Amino acid sequence: MPIRSFVRRSGRITVSQRKAIDKLWPVYGVKIAGELNLDILFGRKAEKHLEIGFGNGNSLIDMAMSNPEHDYLGIDVYTSGIGHLLIKIEENQLTNIRIINTDAVEVLTNNLTSACLDAVYLFFPDPWPKKRHHKRRLIQPDFINLLAKRIKPNGNFHLATDWENYAQHMLSVLESSLEFTNHTNTFFPRPPERTLTKFEQRGLRLGHKVWDLLYRRC
Ligand SMILES: C[S@@+](CC[C@H](N)C(=O)[O-])C[C@H]1O[C@@H](n2cnc3c(N)ncnc32)[C@H](O)[C@@H]1O
């Protein structure tokens, strides 16, 4: 069994989320089978942006609405969040979002097989604060090497976390990578356009600070 960075939260699915999944998953959900060609998936040539672990999808919705000329792929395994995202996609009549409900590591390994992404976002990933769980954190040297193969040269990788220990770990893993650079070797000021997510709000309520990191694929 691979070490997973998530625990599937069954959560409470509302009636409207369930209905949205039944009705809209066939339209916006991606059935994974072999190599994914993103231009075919979205039906056009456009920049392709990926958000890993979108939670309830609010940041994905905001980015897709602000940048209709780009396509947005979201990967998460949180069913209630997928329902929430589908409701928002329909409300806002968005055509530039597709959703995958599988471990992002598997998708990046097996289904996206070339440097096809213009940007990747990882906002408030599960922090796995206990030391014995640190191996479950998504950011590890092997994962960064995998991302480097999937992000185009000059493409961006934007991360944010409210856990200081994880922020330092992210910084050290990315600074050790020869594939990514951020020119300043340190954290990045929070971009005002980045959506305040549910987990960021939770962190702020708990009195946490927030660290953003913005790296470019060399
Ligand atoms: C702490 S939540 C943050 C959600 C959202 N980004 C936010 O800021 O509110 C982390 C999310 O990442 C998802 N996740 C963690 N590891 C994942 C993986 N390997 N593949 C897909 N989703 C993953 C979890 O299901 C969860 O929804």
mmCIF file of C-alpha atoms and ligand atoms in Angstrom:
data_model
loop_
_atom_site.group_PDB
_atom_site.id
_atom_site.type_symbol
_atom_site.label_atom_id
_atom_site.label_comp_id
_atom_site.label_asym_id
_atom_site.label_seq_id
_atom_site.Cartn_x
_atom_site.Cartn_y
_atom_site.Cartn_z
ATOM 1 C CA MET A 1 0.000 0.000 0.000
ATOM 2 C CA PRO A 2 1.437 3.431 -0.908
ATOM 3 C CA ILE A 3 1.639 6.070 1.833
ATOM 4 C CA ARG A 4 -1.260 8.426 1.133
ATOM 5 C CA SER A 5 -1.265 12.152 1.890
ATOM 6 C CA PHE A 6 -4.990 12.057 2.699
ATOM 7 C CA VAL A 7 -7.640 10.185 4.600
ATOM 8 C CA ARG A 8 -10.856 9.903 2.598
ATOM 9 C CA ARG A 9 -13.321 12.002 4.609
ATOM 10 C CA SER A 10 -16.785 10.576 4.117
ATOM 11 C CA GLY A 11 -18.194 13.816 5.598
ATOM 12 C CA ARG A 12 -21.811 14.763 5.439
ATOM 13 C CA ILE A 13 -23.017 15.258 1.898
ATOM 14 C CA THR A 14 -25.967 17.592 1.582
ATOM 15 C CA VAL A 15 -28.907 16.710 -0.633
ATOM 16 C CA SER A 16 -27.981 19.462 -3.085
ATOM 17 C CA GLN A 17 -24.357 18.247 -3.247
ATOM 18 C CA ARG A 18 -25.553 14.687 -3.937
ATOM 19 C CA LYS A 19 -27.917 15.946 -6.660
ATOM 20 C CA ALA A 20 -25.135 18.048 -8.187
ATOM 21 C CA ILE A 21 -22.829 15.014 -8.285
ATOM 22 C CA ASP A 22 -25.504 12.831 -9.910
ATOM 23 C CA LYS A 23 -26.329 15.469 -12.517
ATOM 24 C CA LEU A 24 -23.008 17.206 -13.195
ATOM 25 C CA TRP A 25 -20.247 14.677 -12.562
ATOM 26 C CA PRO A 26 -20.777 13.167 -16.058
ATOM 27 C CA VAL A 27 -20.153 16.655 -17.513
ATOM 28 C CA TYR A 28 -17.228 17.951 -15.428
ATOM 29 C CA GLY A 29 -15.811 14.788 -13.827
ATOM 30 C CA VAL A 30 -12.948 13.023 -15.529
ATOM 31 C CA LYS A 31 -12.991 9.276 -15.882
ATOM 32 C CA ILE A 32 -9.397 8.219 -15.535
ATOM 33 C CA ALA A 33 -8.270 5.686 -18.118
ATOM 34 C CA GLY A 34 -4.733 5.858 -19.447
ATOM 35 C CA GLU A 35 -2.999 8.998 -20.634
ATOM 36 C CA LEU A 36 -4.919 12.263 -20.345
ATOM 37 C CA ASN A 37 -4.679 14.729 -23.210
ATOM 38 C CA LEU A 38 -5.715 17.997 -21.577
ATOM 39 C CA ASP A 39 -6.401 19.870 -24.818
ATOM 40 C CA ILE A 40 -8.842 17.124 -25.835
ATOM 41 C CA LEU A 41 -10.326 17.030 -22.325
ATOM 42 C CA PHE A 42 -11.122 20.760 -22.373
ATOM 43 C CA GLY A 43 -11.802 20.902 -26.102
ATOM 44 C CA ARG A 44 -9.340 23.701 -26.805
ATOM 45 C CA LYS A 45 -5.725 24.792 -26.647
ATOM 46 C CA ALA A 46 -5.254 27.058 -23.629
ATOM 47 C CA GLU A 47 -3.033 27.338 -20.576
ATOM 48 C CA LYS A 48 -3.635 24.415 -18.245
ATOM 49 C CA HIS A 49 -3.624 25.065 -14.479
ATOM 50 C CA LEU A 50 -3.918 22.352 -11.809
ATOM 51 C CA GLU A 51 -5.086 22.754 -8.222
ATOM 52 C CA ILE A 52 -4.261 19.774 -5.992
ATOM 53 C CA GLY A 53 -6.523 19.361 -2.941
ATOM 54 C CA PHE A 54 -9.093 22.052 -3.759
ATOM 55 C CA GLY A 55 -11.247 21.218 -0.701
ATOM 56 C CA ASN A 56 -14.588 22.923 -1.287
ATOM 57 C CA GLY A 57 -13.311 24.412 -4.556
ATOM 58 C CA ASN A 58 -13.674 28.127 -3.829
ATOM 59 C CA SER A 59 -10.167 29.018 -5.004
ATOM 60 C CA LEU A 60 -10.636 26.997 -8.186
ATOM 61 C CA ILE A 61 -13.921 28.783 -8.909
ATOM 62 C CA ASP A 62 -12.370 32.233 -8.366
ATOM 63 C CA MET A 63 -9.359 31.472 -10.562
ATOM 64 C CA ALA A 64 -11.524 30.002 -13.334
ATOM 65 C CA MET A 65 -13.889 32.993 -13.242
ATOM 66 C CA SER A 66 -11.042 35.539 -13.247
ATOM 67 C CA ASN A 67 -9.196 33.820 -16.086
ATOM 68 C CA PRO A 68 -11.722 32.431 -18.572
ATOM 69 C CA GLU A 69 -8.912 32.116 -21.129
ATOM 70 C CA HIS A 70 -7.226 29.415 -18.982
ATOM 71 C CA ASP A 71 -8.357 25.857 -18.224
ATOM 72 C CA TYR A 72 -8.437 24.558 -14.621
ATOM 73 C CA LEU A 73 -8.090 20.958 -13.542
ATOM 74 C CA GLY A 74 -8.907 20.219 -9.898
ATOM 75 C CA ILE A 75 -7.912 17.013 -8.117
ATOM 76 C CA ASP A 76 -9.343 16.043 -4.741
ATOM 77 C CA VAL A 77 -10.854 12.985 -3.102
ATOM 78 C CA TYR A 78 -13.294 14.863 -0.841
ATOM 79 C CA THR A 79 -16.777 13.978 -2.096
ATOM 80 C CA SER A 80 -18.681 16.721 -0.308
ATOM 81 C CA GLY A 81 -16.177 19.307 -1.634
ATOM 82 C CA ILE A 82 -16.671 17.961 -5.158
ATOM 83 C CA GLY A 83 -20.435 18.403 -4.734
ATOM 84 C CA HIS A 84 -19.916 21.974 -3.512
ATOM 85 C CA LEU A 85 -17.632 22.747 -6.444
ATOM 86 C CA LEU A 86 -20.108 21.310 -8.977
ATOM 87 C CA ILE A 87 -22.897 23.505 -7.603
ATOM 88 C CA LYS A 88 -20.680 26.597 -8.014
ATOM 89 C CA ILE A 89 -19.603 25.581 -11.527
ATOM 90 C CA GLU A 90 -23.242 25.370 -12.591
ATOM 91 C CA GLU A 91 -24.266 28.590 -10.794
ATOM 92 C CA ASN A 92 -21.495 30.477 -12.583
ATOM 93 C CA GLN A 93 -21.879 28.622 -15.901
ATOM 94 C CA LEU A 94 -18.165 27.845 -16.054
ATOM 95 C CA THR A 95 -16.834 25.738 -18.898
ATOM 96 C CA ASN A 96 -13.123 25.839 -18.017
ATOM 97 C CA ILE A 97 -13.051 23.452 -15.003
ATOM 98 C CA ARG A 98 -12.692 19.657 -14.925
ATOM 99 C CA ILE A 99 -12.465 17.506 -11.794
ATOM 100 C CA ILE A 100 -10.583 14.326 -10.936
ATOM 101 C CA ASN A 101 -11.467 12.300 -7.838
ATOM 102 C CA THR A 102 -8.278 10.247 -7.347
ATOM 103 C CA ASP A 103 -4.956 10.529 -5.543
ATOM 104 C CA ALA A 104 -3.109 13.375 -7.291
ATOM 105 C CA VAL A 105 0.167 11.466 -6.996
ATOM 106 C CA GLU A 106 -1.280 8.642 -9.094
ATOM 107 C CA VAL A 107 -2.672 11.047 -11.672
ATOM 108 C CA LEU A 108 0.643 12.883 -12.002
ATOM 109 C CA THR A 109 2.506 9.587 -12.227
ATOM 110 C CA ASN A 110 0.272 7.581 -14.545
ATOM 111 C CA ASN A 111 -2.128 9.837 -16.410
ATOM 112 C CA LEU A 112 -0.323 13.118 -17.060
ATOM 113 C CA THR A 113 2.708 11.868 -18.866
ATOM 114 C CA SER A 114 4.381 14.991 -20.209
ATOM 115 C CA ALA A 115 5.217 18.553 -19.139
ATOM 116 C CA CYS A 116 1.690 19.765 -19.864
ATOM 117 C CA LEU A 117 0.926 22.155 -16.965
ATOM 118 C CA ASP A 118 1.432 25.927 -16.963
ATOM 119 C CA ALA A 119 0.837 26.246 -13.219
ATOM 120 C CA VAL A 120 0.179 24.079 -10.164
ATOM 121 C CA TYR A 121 -1.448 25.276 -6.914
ATOM 122 C CA LEU A 122 -1.293 23.568 -3.539
ATOM 123 C CA PHE A 123 -3.130 25.604 -0.929
ATOM 124 C CA PHE A 124 -3.153 24.471 2.710
ATOM 125 C CA PRO A 125 -2.316 20.808 2.127
ATOM 126 C CA ASP A 126 -2.908 18.444 5.051
ATOM 127 C CA PRO A 127 -0.099 19.417 7.444
ATOM 128 C CA TRP A 128 0.328 16.041 9.194
ATOM 129 C CA PRO A 129 1.779 17.847 12.229
ATOM 130 C CA LYS A 130 2.865 14.787 14.225
ATOM 131 C CA LYS A 131 6.445 13.781 13.502
ATOM 132 C CA ARG A 132 5.542 10.151 12.889
ATOM 133 C CA HIS A 133 3.121 11.337 10.176
ATOM 134 C CA HIS A 134 5.536 13.682 8.365
ATOM 135 C CA LYS A 135 6.086 10.983 5.730
ATOM 136 C CA ARG A 136 2.448 11.516 4.678
ATOM 137 C CA ARG A 137 3.062 15.142 3.734
ATOM 138 C CA LEU A 138 2.665 15.693 0.020
ATOM 139 C CA ILE A 139 5.770 17.836 -0.273
ATOM 140 C CA GLN A 140 8.728 15.460 -0.426
ATOM 141 C CA PRO A 141 11.729 15.429 -2.775
ATOM 142 C CA ASP A 142 10.226 12.602 -4.897
ATOM 143 C CA PHE A 143 6.956 14.502 -5.331
ATOM 144 C CA ILE A 144 8.842 17.659 -6.346
ATOM 145 C CA ASN A 145 10.802 15.645 -8.937
ATOM 146 C CA LEU A 146 7.510 14.289 -10.276
ATOM 147 C CA LEU A 147 5.964 17.782 -10.463
ATOM 148 C CA ALA A 148 9.055 19.040 -12.260
ATOM 149 C CA LYS A 149 8.316 16.549 -15.033
ATOM 150 C CA ARG A 150 4.721 17.749 -15.390
ATOM 151 C CA ILE A 151 5.192 21.540 -15.222
ATOM 152 C CA LYS A 152 6.339 23.325 -18.371
ATOM 153 C CA PRO A 153 9.611 25.279 -18.292
ATOM 154 C CA ASN A 154 8.868 28.686 -16.687
ATOM 155 C CA GLY A 155 5.601 27.318 -15.287
ATOM 156 C CA ASN A 156 4.667 28.256 -11.719
ATOM 157 C CA PHE A 157 4.189 26.263 -8.552
ATOM 158 C CA HIS A 158 2.330 28.218 -5.840
ATOM 159 C CA LEU A 159 1.971 26.787 -2.336
ATOM 160 C CA ALA A 160 0.572 28.135 0.905
ATOM 161 C CA THR A 161 0.357 26.742 4.416
ATOM 162 C CA ASP A 162 -0.488 27.941 7.908
ATOM 163 C CA TRP A 163 1.827 25.425 9.620
ATOM 164 C CA GLU A 164 5.245 26.960 10.275
ATOM 165 C CA ASN A 165 7.014 23.628 10.505
ATOM 166 C CA TYR A 166 5.526 22.515 7.156
ATOM 167 C CA ALA A 167 6.361 25.911 5.604
ATOM 168 C CA GLN A 168 10.014 25.479 6.586
ATOM 169 C CA HIS A 169 9.953 21.922 5.244
ATOM 170 C CA MET A 170 8.455 23.126 1.920
ATOM 171 C CA LEU A 171 11.113 25.820 1.668
ATOM 172 C CA SER A 172 13.951 23.425 2.341
ATOM 173 C CA VAL A 173 12.680 20.751 -0.109
ATOM 174 C CA LEU A 174 12.138 23.312 -2.869
ATOM 175 C CA GLU A 175 15.413 25.119 -2.243
ATOM 176 C CA SER A 176 17.201 21.765 -2.527
ATOM 177 C CA SER A 177 15.609 21.087 -5.913
ATOM 178 C CA LEU A 178 17.598 22.017 -9.008
ATOM 179 C CA GLU A 179 14.355 22.036 -11.017
ATOM 180 C CA PHE A 180 12.668 24.993 -9.289
ATOM 181 C CA THR A 181 13.785 28.506 -8.414
ATOM 182 C CA ASN A 182 12.170 31.497 -6.723
ATOM 183 C CA HIS A 183 15.082 33.949 -7.050
ATOM 184 C CA THR A 184 14.710 35.183 -3.444
ATOM 185 C CA ASN A 185 15.252 31.846 -1.641
ATOM 186 C CA THR A 186 12.514 32.686 0.801
ATOM 187 C CA PHE A 187 8.755 33.087 1.269
ATOM 188 C CA PHE A 188 6.569 35.216 -0.964
ATOM 189 C CA PRO A 189 4.115 37.926 0.181
ATOM 190 C CA ARG A 190 0.509 36.700 0.116
ATOM 191 C CA PRO A 191 -0.894 37.689 -3.305
ATOM 192 C CA PRO A 192 -4.110 39.663 -2.712
ATOM 193 C CA GLU A 193 -5.895 37.794 -5.503
ATOM 194 C CA ARG A 194 -5.401 34.415 -3.808
ATOM 195 C CA THR A 195 -8.787 33.308 -2.452
ATOM 196 C CA LEU A 196 -9.088 33.029 1.318
ATOM 197 C CA THR A 197 -9.821 29.308 1.595
ATOM 198 C CA LYS A 198 -11.739 27.435 4.268
ATOM 199 C CA PHE A 199 -8.554 25.982 5.763
ATOM 200 C CA GLU A 200 -6.755 29.319 5.637
ATOM 201 C CA GLN A 201 -9.655 30.880 7.550
ATOM 202 C CA ARG A 202 -9.487 28.058 10.077
ATOM 203 C CA GLY A 203 -5.748 28.600 10.527
ATOM 204 C CA LEU A 204 -6.195 32.332 11.002
ATOM 205 C CA ARG A 205 -8.925 31.695 13.605
ATOM 206 C CA LEU A 206 -6.433 29.510 15.474
ATOM 207 C CA GLY A 207 -3.927 32.385 15.425
ATOM 208 C CA HIS A 208 -1.645 30.807 12.802
ATOM 209 C CA LYS A 209 0.398 32.853 10.362
ATOM 210 C CA VAL A 210 0.318 32.047 6.658
ATOM 211 C CA TRP A 211 3.305 31.349 4.418
ATOM 212 C CA ASP A 212 3.141 31.520 0.608
ATOM 213 C CA LEU A 213 5.830 30.066 -1.639
ATOM 214 C CA LEU A 214 6.040 30.786 -5.354
ATOM 215 C CA TYR A 215 8.484 28.774 -7.450
ATOM 216 C CA ARG A 216 9.224 28.703 -11.136
ATOM 217 C CA ARG A 217 10.156 25.598 -13.089
ATOM 218 C CA CYS A 218 13.675 26.267 -14.363
HETATM 219 C C1 LIG B 1 -6.465 20.579 4.451
HETATM 220 S S1 LIG B 1 -7.467 20.410 3.045
HETATM 221 C C2 LIG B 1 -7.302 21.997 2.224
HETATM 222 C C3 LIG B 1 -8.415 22.258 1.254
HETATM 223 C C4 LIG B 1 -8.358 23.611 0.539
HETATM 224 N N1 LIG B 1 -7.197 23.731 -0.301
HETATM 225 C C5 LIG B 1 -8.414 24.744 1.516
HETATM 226 O O1 LIG B 1 -7.419 25.487 1.635
HETATM 227 O O2 LIG B 1 -9.466 24.922 2.159
HETATM 228 C C6 LIG B 1 -6.486 19.371 2.010
HETATM 229 C C7 LIG B 1 -7.247 18.753 0.851
HETATM 230 O O3 LIG B 1 -6.339 18.049 0.034
HETATM 231 C C8 LIG B 1 -6.927 16.823 -0.364
HETATM 232 N N2 LIG B 1 -5.811 15.913 -0.662
HETATM 233 C C9 LIG B 1 -4.785 15.577 0.143
HETATM 234 N N3 LIG B 1 -3.927 14.753 -0.466
HETATM 235 C C10 LIG B 1 -4.436 14.556 -1.718
HETATM 236 C C11 LIG B 1 -3.997 13.792 -2.831
HETATM 237 N N4 LIG B 1 -2.870 13.061 -2.784
HETATM 238 N N5 LIG B 1 -4.757 13.790 -3.936
HETATM 239 C C12 LIG B 1 -5.889 14.520 -3.992
HETATM 240 N N6 LIG B 1 -6.338 15.283 -2.972
HETATM 241 C C13 LIG B 1 -5.625 15.294 -1.848
HETATM 242 C C14 LIG B 1 -7.790 16.404 0.811
HETATM 243 O O4 LIG B 1 -8.837 15.542 0.412
HETATM 244 C C15 LIG B 1 -8.318 17.766 1.293
HETATM 245 O O5 LIG B 1 -9.540 18.103 0.665
#
